[in-house]
Coordinates of C-alpha atoms and ligand atoms in Angstrom, one line a residue:
X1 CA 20.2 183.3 -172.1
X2 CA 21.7 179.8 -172.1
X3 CA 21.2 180.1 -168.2
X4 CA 18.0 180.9 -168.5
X5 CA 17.3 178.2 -171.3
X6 CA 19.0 175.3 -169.7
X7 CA 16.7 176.2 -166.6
X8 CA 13.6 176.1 -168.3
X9 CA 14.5 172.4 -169.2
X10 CA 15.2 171.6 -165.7
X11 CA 12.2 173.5 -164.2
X12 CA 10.2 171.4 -166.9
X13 CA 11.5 168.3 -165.1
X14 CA 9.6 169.1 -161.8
X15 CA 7.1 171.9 -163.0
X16 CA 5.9 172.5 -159.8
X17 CA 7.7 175.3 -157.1
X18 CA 7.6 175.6 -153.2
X19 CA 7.9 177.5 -150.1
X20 CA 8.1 174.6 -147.7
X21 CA 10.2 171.1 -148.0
X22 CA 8.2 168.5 -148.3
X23 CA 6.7 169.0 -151.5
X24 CA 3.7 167.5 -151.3
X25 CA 1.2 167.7 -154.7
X26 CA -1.2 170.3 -154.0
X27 CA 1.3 172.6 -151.9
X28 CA 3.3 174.4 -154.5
X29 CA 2.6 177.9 -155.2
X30 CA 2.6 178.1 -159.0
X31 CA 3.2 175.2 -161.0
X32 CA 3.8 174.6 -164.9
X33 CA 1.6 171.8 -165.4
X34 CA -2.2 170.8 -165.7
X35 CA -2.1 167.8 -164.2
X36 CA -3.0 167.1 -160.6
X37 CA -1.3 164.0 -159.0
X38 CA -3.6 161.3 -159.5
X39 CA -4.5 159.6 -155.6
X40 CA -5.7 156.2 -157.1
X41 CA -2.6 154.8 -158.9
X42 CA 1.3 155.3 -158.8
X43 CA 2.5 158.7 -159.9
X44 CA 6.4 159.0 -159.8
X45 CA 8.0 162.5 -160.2
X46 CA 9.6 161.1 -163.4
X47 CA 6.0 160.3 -164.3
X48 CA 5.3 163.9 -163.6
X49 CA 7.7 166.1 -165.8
X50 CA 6.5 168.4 -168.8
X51 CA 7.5 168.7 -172.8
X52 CA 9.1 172.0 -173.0
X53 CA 9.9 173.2 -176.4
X54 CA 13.1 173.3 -178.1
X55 CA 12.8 176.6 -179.6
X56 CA 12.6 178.3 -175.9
X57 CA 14.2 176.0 -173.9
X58 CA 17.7 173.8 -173.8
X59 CA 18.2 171.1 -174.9
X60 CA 14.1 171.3 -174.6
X61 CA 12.1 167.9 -175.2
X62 CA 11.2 165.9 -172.1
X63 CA 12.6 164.9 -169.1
X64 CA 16.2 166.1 -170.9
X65 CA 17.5 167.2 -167.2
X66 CA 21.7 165.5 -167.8
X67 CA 21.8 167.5 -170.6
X68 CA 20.2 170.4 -169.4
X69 CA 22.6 170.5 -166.2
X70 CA 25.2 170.1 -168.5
X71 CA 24.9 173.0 -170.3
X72 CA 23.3 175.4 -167.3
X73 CA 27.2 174.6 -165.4
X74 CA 28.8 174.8 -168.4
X75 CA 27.4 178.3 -169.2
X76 CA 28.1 179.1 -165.4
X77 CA 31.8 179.5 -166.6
X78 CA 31.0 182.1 -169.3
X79 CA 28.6 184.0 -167.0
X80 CA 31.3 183.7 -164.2
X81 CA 34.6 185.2 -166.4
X82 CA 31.9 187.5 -167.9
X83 CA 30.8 189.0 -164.9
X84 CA 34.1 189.1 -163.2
X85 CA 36.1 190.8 -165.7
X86 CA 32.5 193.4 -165.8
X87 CA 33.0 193.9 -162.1
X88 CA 36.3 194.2 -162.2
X89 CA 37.0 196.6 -164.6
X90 CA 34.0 198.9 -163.2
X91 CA 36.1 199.2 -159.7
X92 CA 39.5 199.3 -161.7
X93 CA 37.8 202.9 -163.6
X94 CA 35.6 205.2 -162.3
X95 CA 32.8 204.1 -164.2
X96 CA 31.4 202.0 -160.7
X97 CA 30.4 205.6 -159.9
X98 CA 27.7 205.2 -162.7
X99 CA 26.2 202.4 -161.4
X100 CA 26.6 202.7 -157.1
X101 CA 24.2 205.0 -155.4
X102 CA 26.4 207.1 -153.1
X103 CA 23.9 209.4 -151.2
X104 CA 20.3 208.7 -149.7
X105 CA 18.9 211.7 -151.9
X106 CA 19.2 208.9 -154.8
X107 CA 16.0 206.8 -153.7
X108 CA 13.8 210.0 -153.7
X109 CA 15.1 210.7 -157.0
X110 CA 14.5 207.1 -158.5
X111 CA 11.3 207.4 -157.0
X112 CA 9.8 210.6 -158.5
X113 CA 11.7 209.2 -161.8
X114 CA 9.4 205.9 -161.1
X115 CA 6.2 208.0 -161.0
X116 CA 7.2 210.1 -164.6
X117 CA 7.6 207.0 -166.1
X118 CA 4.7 205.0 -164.9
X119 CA 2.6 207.9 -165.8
X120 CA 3.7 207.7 -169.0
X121 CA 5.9 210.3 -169.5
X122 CA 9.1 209.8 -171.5
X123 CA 12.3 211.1 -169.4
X124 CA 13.2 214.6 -169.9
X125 CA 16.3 214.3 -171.2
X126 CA 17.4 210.8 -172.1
X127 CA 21.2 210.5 -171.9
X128 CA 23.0 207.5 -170.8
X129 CA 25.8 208.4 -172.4
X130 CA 26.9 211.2 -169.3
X131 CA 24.4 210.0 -166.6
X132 CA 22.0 207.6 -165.8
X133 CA 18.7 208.7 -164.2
X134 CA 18.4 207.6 -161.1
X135 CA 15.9 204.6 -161.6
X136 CA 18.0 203.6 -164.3
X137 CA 21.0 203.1 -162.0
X138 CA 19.0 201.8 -159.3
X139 CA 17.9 198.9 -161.8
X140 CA 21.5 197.9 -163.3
X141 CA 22.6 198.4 -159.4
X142 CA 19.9 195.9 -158.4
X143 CA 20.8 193.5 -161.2
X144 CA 24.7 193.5 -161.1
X145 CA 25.0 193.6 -157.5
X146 CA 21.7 191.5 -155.9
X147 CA 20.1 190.2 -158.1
X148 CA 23.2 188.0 -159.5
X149 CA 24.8 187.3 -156.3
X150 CA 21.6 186.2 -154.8
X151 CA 21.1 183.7 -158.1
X152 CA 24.3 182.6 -157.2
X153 CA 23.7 181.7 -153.7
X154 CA 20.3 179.9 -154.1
X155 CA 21.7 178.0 -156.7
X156 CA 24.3 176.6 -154.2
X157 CA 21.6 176.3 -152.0
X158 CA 19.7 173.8 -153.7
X159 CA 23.2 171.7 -153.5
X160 CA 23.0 168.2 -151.2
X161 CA 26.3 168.2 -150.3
X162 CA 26.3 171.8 -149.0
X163 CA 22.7 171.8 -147.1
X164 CA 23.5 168.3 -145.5
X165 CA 26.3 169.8 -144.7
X166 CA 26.0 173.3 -143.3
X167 CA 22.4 173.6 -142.0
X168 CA 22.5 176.9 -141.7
X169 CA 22.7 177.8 -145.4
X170 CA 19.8 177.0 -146.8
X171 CA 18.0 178.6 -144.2
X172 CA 18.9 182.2 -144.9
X173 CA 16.3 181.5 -148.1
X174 CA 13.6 179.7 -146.3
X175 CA 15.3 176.1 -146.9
X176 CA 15.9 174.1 -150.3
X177 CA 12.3 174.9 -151.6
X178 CA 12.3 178.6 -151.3
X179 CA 15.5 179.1 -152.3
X180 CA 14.7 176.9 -155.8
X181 CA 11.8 179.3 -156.0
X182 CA 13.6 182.7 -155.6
X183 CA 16.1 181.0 -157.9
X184 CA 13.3 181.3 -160.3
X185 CA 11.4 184.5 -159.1
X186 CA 15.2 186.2 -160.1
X187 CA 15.0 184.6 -163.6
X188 CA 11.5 186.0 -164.0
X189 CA 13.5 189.4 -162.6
X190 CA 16.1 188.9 -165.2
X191 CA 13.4 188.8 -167.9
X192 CA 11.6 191.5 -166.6
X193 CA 14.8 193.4 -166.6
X194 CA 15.5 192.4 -170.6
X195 CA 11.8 193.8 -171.8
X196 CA 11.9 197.2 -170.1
X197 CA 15.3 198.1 -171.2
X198 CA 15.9 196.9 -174.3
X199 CA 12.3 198.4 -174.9
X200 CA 13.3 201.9 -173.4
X201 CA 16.5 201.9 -175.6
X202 CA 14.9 201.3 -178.7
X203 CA 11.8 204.2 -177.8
X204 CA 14.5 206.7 -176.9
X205 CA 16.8 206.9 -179.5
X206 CA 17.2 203.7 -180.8
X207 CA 20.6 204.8 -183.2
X208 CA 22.2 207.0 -180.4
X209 CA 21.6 204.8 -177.9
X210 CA 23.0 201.8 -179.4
X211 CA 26.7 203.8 -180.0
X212 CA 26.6 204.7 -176.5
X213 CA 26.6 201.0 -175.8
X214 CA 28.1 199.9 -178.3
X215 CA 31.0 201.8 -179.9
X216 CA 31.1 204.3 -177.0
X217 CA 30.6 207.5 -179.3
X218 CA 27.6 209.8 -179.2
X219 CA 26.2 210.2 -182.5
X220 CA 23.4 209.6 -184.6
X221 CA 25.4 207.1 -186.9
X222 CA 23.6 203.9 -187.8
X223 CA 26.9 201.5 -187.0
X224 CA 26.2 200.9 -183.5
X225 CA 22.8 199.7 -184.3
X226 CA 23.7 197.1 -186.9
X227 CA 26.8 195.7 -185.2
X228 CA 24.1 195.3 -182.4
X229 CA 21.6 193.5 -184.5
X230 CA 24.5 191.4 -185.9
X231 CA 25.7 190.4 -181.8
X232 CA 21.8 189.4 -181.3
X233 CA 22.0 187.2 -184.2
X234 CA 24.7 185.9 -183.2
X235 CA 23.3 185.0 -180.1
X236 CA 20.3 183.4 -181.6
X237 CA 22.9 181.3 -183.4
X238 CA 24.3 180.2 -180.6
X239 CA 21.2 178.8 -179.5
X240 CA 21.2 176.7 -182.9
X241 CA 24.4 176.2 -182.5
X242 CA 23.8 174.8 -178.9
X243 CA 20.6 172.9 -180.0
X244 CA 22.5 170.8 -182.4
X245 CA 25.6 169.9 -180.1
X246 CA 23.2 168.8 -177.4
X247 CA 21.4 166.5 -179.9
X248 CA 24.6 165.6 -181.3
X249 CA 27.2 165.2 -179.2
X250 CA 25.3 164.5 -175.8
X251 CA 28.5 162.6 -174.5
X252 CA 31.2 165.0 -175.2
X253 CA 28.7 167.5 -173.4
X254 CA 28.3 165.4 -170.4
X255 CA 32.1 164.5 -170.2
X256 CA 33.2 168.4 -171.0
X257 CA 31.0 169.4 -168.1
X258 CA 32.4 166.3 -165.9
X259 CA 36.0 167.4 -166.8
X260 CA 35.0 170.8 -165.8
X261 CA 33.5 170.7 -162.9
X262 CA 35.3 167.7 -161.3
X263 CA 37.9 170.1 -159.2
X264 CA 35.2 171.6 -157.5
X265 CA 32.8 168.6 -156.6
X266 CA 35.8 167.4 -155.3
X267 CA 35.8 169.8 -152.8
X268 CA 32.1 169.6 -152.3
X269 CA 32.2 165.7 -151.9
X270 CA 34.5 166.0 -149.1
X271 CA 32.3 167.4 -146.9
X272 CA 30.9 164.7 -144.3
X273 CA 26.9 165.6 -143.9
X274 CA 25.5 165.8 -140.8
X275 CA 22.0 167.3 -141.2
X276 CA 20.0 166.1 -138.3
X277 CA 16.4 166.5 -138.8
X278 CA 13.4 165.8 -136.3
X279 CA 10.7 163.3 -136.1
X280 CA 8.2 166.3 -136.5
X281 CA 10.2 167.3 -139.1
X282 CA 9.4 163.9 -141.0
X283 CA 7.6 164.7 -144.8
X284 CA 3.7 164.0 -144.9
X285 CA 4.6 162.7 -148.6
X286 CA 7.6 161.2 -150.3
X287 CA 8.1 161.8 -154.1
X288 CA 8.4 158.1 -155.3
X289 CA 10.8 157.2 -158.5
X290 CA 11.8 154.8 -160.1
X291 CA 10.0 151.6 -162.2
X292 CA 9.1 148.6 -159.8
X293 CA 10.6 145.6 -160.6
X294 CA 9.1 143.5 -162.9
X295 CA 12.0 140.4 -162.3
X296 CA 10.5 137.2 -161.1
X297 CA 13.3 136.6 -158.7
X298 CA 11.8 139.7 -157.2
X299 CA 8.1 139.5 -157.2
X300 CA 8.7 135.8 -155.4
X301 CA 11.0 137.4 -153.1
X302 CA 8.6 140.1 -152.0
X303 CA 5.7 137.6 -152.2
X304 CA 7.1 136.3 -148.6
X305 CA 8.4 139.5 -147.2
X306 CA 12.1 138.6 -148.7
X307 CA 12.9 135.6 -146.0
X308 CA 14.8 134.0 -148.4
X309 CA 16.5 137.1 -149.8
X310 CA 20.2 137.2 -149.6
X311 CA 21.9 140.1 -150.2
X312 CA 25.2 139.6 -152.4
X313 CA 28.6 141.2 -151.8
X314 CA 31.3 140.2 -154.1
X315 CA 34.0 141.7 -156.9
X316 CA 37.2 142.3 -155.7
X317 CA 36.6 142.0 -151.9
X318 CA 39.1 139.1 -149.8
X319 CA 35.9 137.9 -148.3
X320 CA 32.2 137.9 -150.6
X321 CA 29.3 137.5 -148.2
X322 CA 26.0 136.5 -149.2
X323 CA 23.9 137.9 -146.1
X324 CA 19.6 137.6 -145.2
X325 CA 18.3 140.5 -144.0
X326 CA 17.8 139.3 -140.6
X327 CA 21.6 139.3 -141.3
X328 CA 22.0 142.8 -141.7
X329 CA 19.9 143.6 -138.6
X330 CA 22.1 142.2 -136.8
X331 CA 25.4 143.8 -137.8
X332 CA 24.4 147.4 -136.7
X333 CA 22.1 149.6 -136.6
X334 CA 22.3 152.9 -137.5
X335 CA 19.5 155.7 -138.2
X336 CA 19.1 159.4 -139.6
X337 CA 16.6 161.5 -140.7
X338 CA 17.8 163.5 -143.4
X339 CA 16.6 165.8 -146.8
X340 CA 16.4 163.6 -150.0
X341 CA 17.6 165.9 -153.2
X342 CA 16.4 164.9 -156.3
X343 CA 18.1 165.7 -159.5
X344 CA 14.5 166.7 -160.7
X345 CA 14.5 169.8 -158.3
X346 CA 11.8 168.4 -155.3
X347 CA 12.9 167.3 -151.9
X348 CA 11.4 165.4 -149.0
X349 CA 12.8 164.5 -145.2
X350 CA 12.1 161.0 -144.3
X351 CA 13.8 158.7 -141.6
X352 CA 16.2 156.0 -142.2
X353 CA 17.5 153.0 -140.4
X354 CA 20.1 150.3 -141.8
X355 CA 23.7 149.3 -141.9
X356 CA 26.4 151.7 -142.2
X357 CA 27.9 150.7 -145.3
X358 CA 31.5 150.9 -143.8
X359 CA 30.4 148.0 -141.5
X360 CA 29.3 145.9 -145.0
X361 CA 33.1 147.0 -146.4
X362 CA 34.7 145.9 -142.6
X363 CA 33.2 142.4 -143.3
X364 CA 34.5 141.6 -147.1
X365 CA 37.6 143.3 -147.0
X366 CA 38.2 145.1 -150.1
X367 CA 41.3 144.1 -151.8
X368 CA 43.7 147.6 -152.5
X369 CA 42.8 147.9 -156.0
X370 CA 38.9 148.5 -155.6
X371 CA 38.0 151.6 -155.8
X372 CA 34.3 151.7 -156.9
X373 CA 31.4 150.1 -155.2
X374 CA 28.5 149.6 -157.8
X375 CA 24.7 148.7 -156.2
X376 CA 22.6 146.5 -158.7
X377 CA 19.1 146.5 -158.8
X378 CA 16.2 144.4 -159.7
X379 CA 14.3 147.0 -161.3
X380 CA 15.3 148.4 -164.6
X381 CA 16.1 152.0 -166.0
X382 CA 13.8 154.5 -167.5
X383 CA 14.7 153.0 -170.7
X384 CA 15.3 149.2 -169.8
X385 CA 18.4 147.4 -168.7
X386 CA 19.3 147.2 -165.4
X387 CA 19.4 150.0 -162.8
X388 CA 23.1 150.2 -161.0
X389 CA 24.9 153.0 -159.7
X390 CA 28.5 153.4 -158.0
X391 CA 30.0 155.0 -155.9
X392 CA 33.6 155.7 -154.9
X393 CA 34.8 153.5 -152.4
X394 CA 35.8 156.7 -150.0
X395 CA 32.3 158.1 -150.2
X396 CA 30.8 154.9 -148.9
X397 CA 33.0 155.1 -146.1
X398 CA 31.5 158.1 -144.4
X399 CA 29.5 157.6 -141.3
X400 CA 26.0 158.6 -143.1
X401 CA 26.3 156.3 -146.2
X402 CA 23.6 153.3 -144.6
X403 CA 22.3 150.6 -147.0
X404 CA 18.3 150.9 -145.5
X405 CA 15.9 148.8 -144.6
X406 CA 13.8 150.8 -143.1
X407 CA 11.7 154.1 -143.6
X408 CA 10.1 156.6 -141.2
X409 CA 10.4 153.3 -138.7
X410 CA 8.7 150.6 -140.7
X411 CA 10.3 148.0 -143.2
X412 CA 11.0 149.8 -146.9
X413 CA 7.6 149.4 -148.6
X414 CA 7.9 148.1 -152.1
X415 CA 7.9 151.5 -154.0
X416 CA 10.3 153.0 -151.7
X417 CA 12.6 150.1 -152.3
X418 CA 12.0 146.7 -150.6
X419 CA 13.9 145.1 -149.7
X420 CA 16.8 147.0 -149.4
X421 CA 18.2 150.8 -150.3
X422 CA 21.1 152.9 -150.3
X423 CA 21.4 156.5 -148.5
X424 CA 23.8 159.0 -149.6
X425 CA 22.9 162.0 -147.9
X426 CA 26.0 164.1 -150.0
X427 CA 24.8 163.1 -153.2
X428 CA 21.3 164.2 -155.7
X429 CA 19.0 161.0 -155.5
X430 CA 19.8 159.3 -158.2
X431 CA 22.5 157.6 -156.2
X432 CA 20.5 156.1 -154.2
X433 CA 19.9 152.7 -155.8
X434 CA 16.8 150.9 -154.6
X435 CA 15.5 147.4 -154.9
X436 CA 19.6 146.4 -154.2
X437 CA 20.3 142.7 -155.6
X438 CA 23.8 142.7 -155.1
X439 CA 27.0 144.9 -154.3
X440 CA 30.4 144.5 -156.4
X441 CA 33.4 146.4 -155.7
X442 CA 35.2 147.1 -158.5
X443 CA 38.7 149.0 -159.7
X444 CA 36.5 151.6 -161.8
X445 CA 32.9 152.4 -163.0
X446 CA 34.2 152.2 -166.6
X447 CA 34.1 148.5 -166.7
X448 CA 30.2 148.5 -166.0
X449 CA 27.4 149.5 -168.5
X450 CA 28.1 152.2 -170.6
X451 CA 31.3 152.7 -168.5
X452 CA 29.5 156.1 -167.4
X453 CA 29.2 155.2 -163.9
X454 CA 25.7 154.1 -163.5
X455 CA 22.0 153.6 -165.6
X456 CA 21.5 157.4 -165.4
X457 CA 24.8 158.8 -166.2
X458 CA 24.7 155.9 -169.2
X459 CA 21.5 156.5 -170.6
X460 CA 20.5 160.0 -169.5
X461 CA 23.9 161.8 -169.5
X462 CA 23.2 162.5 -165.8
X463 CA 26.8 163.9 -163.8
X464 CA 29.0 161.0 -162.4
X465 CA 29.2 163.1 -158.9
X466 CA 26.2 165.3 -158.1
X467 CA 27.0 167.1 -155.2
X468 CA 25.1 170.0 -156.4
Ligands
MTE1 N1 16.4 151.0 -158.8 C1 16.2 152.3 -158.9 N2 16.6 153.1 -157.9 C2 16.3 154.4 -157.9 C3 15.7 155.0 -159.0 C4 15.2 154.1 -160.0 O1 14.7 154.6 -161.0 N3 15.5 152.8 -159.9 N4 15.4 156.3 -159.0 C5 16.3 157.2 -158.1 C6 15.9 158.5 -158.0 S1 16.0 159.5 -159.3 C7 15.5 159.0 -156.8 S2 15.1 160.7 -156.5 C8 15.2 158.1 -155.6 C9 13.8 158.2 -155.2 O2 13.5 157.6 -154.1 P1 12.0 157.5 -153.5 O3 11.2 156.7 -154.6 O4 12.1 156.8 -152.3 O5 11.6 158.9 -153.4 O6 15.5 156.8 -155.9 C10 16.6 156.5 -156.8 N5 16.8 155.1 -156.9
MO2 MO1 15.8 161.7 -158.5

């Protein structure tokens, strides 16, 4: 349930689902939302996400999705040791005997026990407690052993790091977008699942039933019935419980689910991407993010198609540069067309050209104690102050990290970031700073902002590394 609650709060984020990549407005299959993206004026995905309400969703509200990603991993760990220990245990008895089909006579069976029940008939002799009826096994079957592992895999399929890395994984669900939507399509399953048999336990023998599952004995007693109802409440407390720590304690949350998860984006960050789309592959549409500047400094800078824009590089560095962007062009050139992730759940392939950053790092000569590079914008944050974000000075090093100045072969345009961007095709979008003023290398992110590691992770308790 927290799973499924934490992932109403990020569906609500991008309320609209896919079968193809691009995303463009108008091709989703379903979506959660009335509106229809307006053609006449700017309309940013952030622009685009839905209320959801607390009471069904975590931590609910609007555009909540740090927190919400906070709490979907962090229940991951529950659901994880849960199911293992379930799984393991089944295999370590006899009871997995209950639950596999061993013989082809079993689909026959499930089926004719399919056609009683949709014709309304009750089964003949309801008794869990010995056997299950063959539809009954075939459905905790499905759930325990597809159904989860498949939840499992399109969740890692929706990761940057691992689809920029290993092409072939996504694919096996239809790429990024279809496997976000059977990621969904197996929550509605999980649902589905909930209704019919918590319905069917309490319609046939509600008492007996519940000391089958719960005290293991087969009796008529009450007991197993109100610890039951006690457990539910508990779980309904949880969700309180849950609701107030989010609201609360939003920082612990983020850094509990940093600390956490940390060994294994470590692992994840490692991998070097090296997705290679096509030019036919390019996206009809791009999502656009982000507030445009409003600075001056950058409106009279864009007003003459940045001539006299200088890029600064500076911190703890041997050598700071200050370099034009006819600068830039000239150091080298380097292009990729690659699958933007964003944190919001849509995706787009676009093509790239600009400077590796390694070649930026080559010229100013970090000194050995910086360890972070941080990109400042022009444009602000969601909720004002200056947008920055860093990244480890490893992670810039890798061949596909390119600060941009161009997209699909013409100079950034002003909404995608003009004059200058940063491409990291490991990471969720949010790292991608656009509108870049200036770089700083620094010893570590703590010293800017919030200390969180950039506006986002500051303000909107978004992860520090978001490989996935
Ligand atoms: N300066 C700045 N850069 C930003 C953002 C922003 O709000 N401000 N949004 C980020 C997010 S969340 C994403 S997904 C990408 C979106 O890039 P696009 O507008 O080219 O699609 O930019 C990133 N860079
Ligand atoms: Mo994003």
């Amino acid at each position: 349930m927290m799973l499924a609650r934490s992932g109403l709060s990020i569906l609500a984020d991008h309320p609209r689902l896919y079968w193809n990549h691009h995303c463009t407005p108008g091709s989703e299959w379903i979506r959660f939302t009335p509106i229809a993206v307006p053609k006449d004026r700017l309309w940013t995905a952030k622009d685009d996400a839905r209320f959801v309400s607390p009471l069904l969703a975590l931590p609910g509200y609007r555009h909540t999705i740090g927190m919400a990603r906070s709490w979907h991993f962090l229940s991951l760990y529950g659901f994880l040791i849960n199911g293992f220990i379930f799984v393991a245990m089944l295999f370590l008895t006899d009871q997995w005997l209950r639950l596999v089909p061993t013989s082809w006579e079993f689909f026959p069976n499930a089926w004719n026990t399919f056609v009683h029940y949709v014709t309304f008939h009750m089964p003949v002799e309801p008794n869990g407690f010995y056997y299950y009826n063959p539809l009954q096994q075939l459905a905790y079957f499905s759930v325990i052993f597809v159904m989860v592992p498949l939840s499992m895999l399109t969740g890692m399929a929706m990761s940057p790091a691992l689809d920029n890395r290993f092409t072939w994984f996504p694919k096996l669900f239809g790429g990024r977008q279809a496997a976000r939507s059977l990621h969904f399509l197996l929550l509605v399953g999980y649902i589905n699942f909930l209704v019919v048999h918590v319905s069917l336990v309490v319609v046939t023998g509600f008492a007996r039933n519940m000391n089958h599952i719960v005290l293991g004995t087969d009796n008529q007693s009450l007991t197993g019935m109100f610890i039951g109802v006690i457990a539910i409440g508990g779980v309904v407390a949880s969700w309180a419980l849950a609701h107030f720590i989010a609201w609360t304690f939003p920082r612990k949350v983020q850094h509990l689910h940093r600390f956490l998860a940390v060994p294994f984006l470590g692992v994840l960050n490692q991998f070097h991407p090296k997705e290679r789309y096509t030019k036919a592959d390019i996206s009809p549409f791009f999502w656009p993010n982000g507030k445009l500047p409003e600075s001056d400094e950058w409106k009279r800078q864009a007003e003459d198609g940045f001539k006299g824009f200088r890029l600064k590089v500076g911190g703890l560095v041997e050598e700071p540069v200050s370099l034009s962007l006819e600068d830039l062009r000239n150091l080298e050139r380097q292009e990729q067309i690659s699958l933007h992730h964003c944190i919001q759940g849509w995706s787009g392939i676009a093509h790239w050209a600009g400077v590796p950053m390694s070649k930026i790092v080559e010229l100013v000569k970090p000194r050995p104690e910086a360890k972070v590079v941080s990109f400042n914008s022009f444009g602000e944050g969601l909720y004002g102050g200056r947008y920055y974000d860093t990244q480890t000075l490893s992670n810039v090093l890798k061949s596909e990290c390119l600060l941009a100045y161009e997209m699909n072969y013409e100079p950034l345009t002003e909404i995608y970031g003009a004059p200058l961007r940063l491409r990291v095709e490991n990471q969720l979008g949010f790292k991608m700073v656009k509108w870049i003023e200036s770089i700083e290398f620094v010893e570590s992110e703590k010293s800017l902002g919030k200390g969180q590691g950039g506006k986002n992770e500051d303000d909107e308790y978004f992860d520090l590394l978001p490989n996935i």
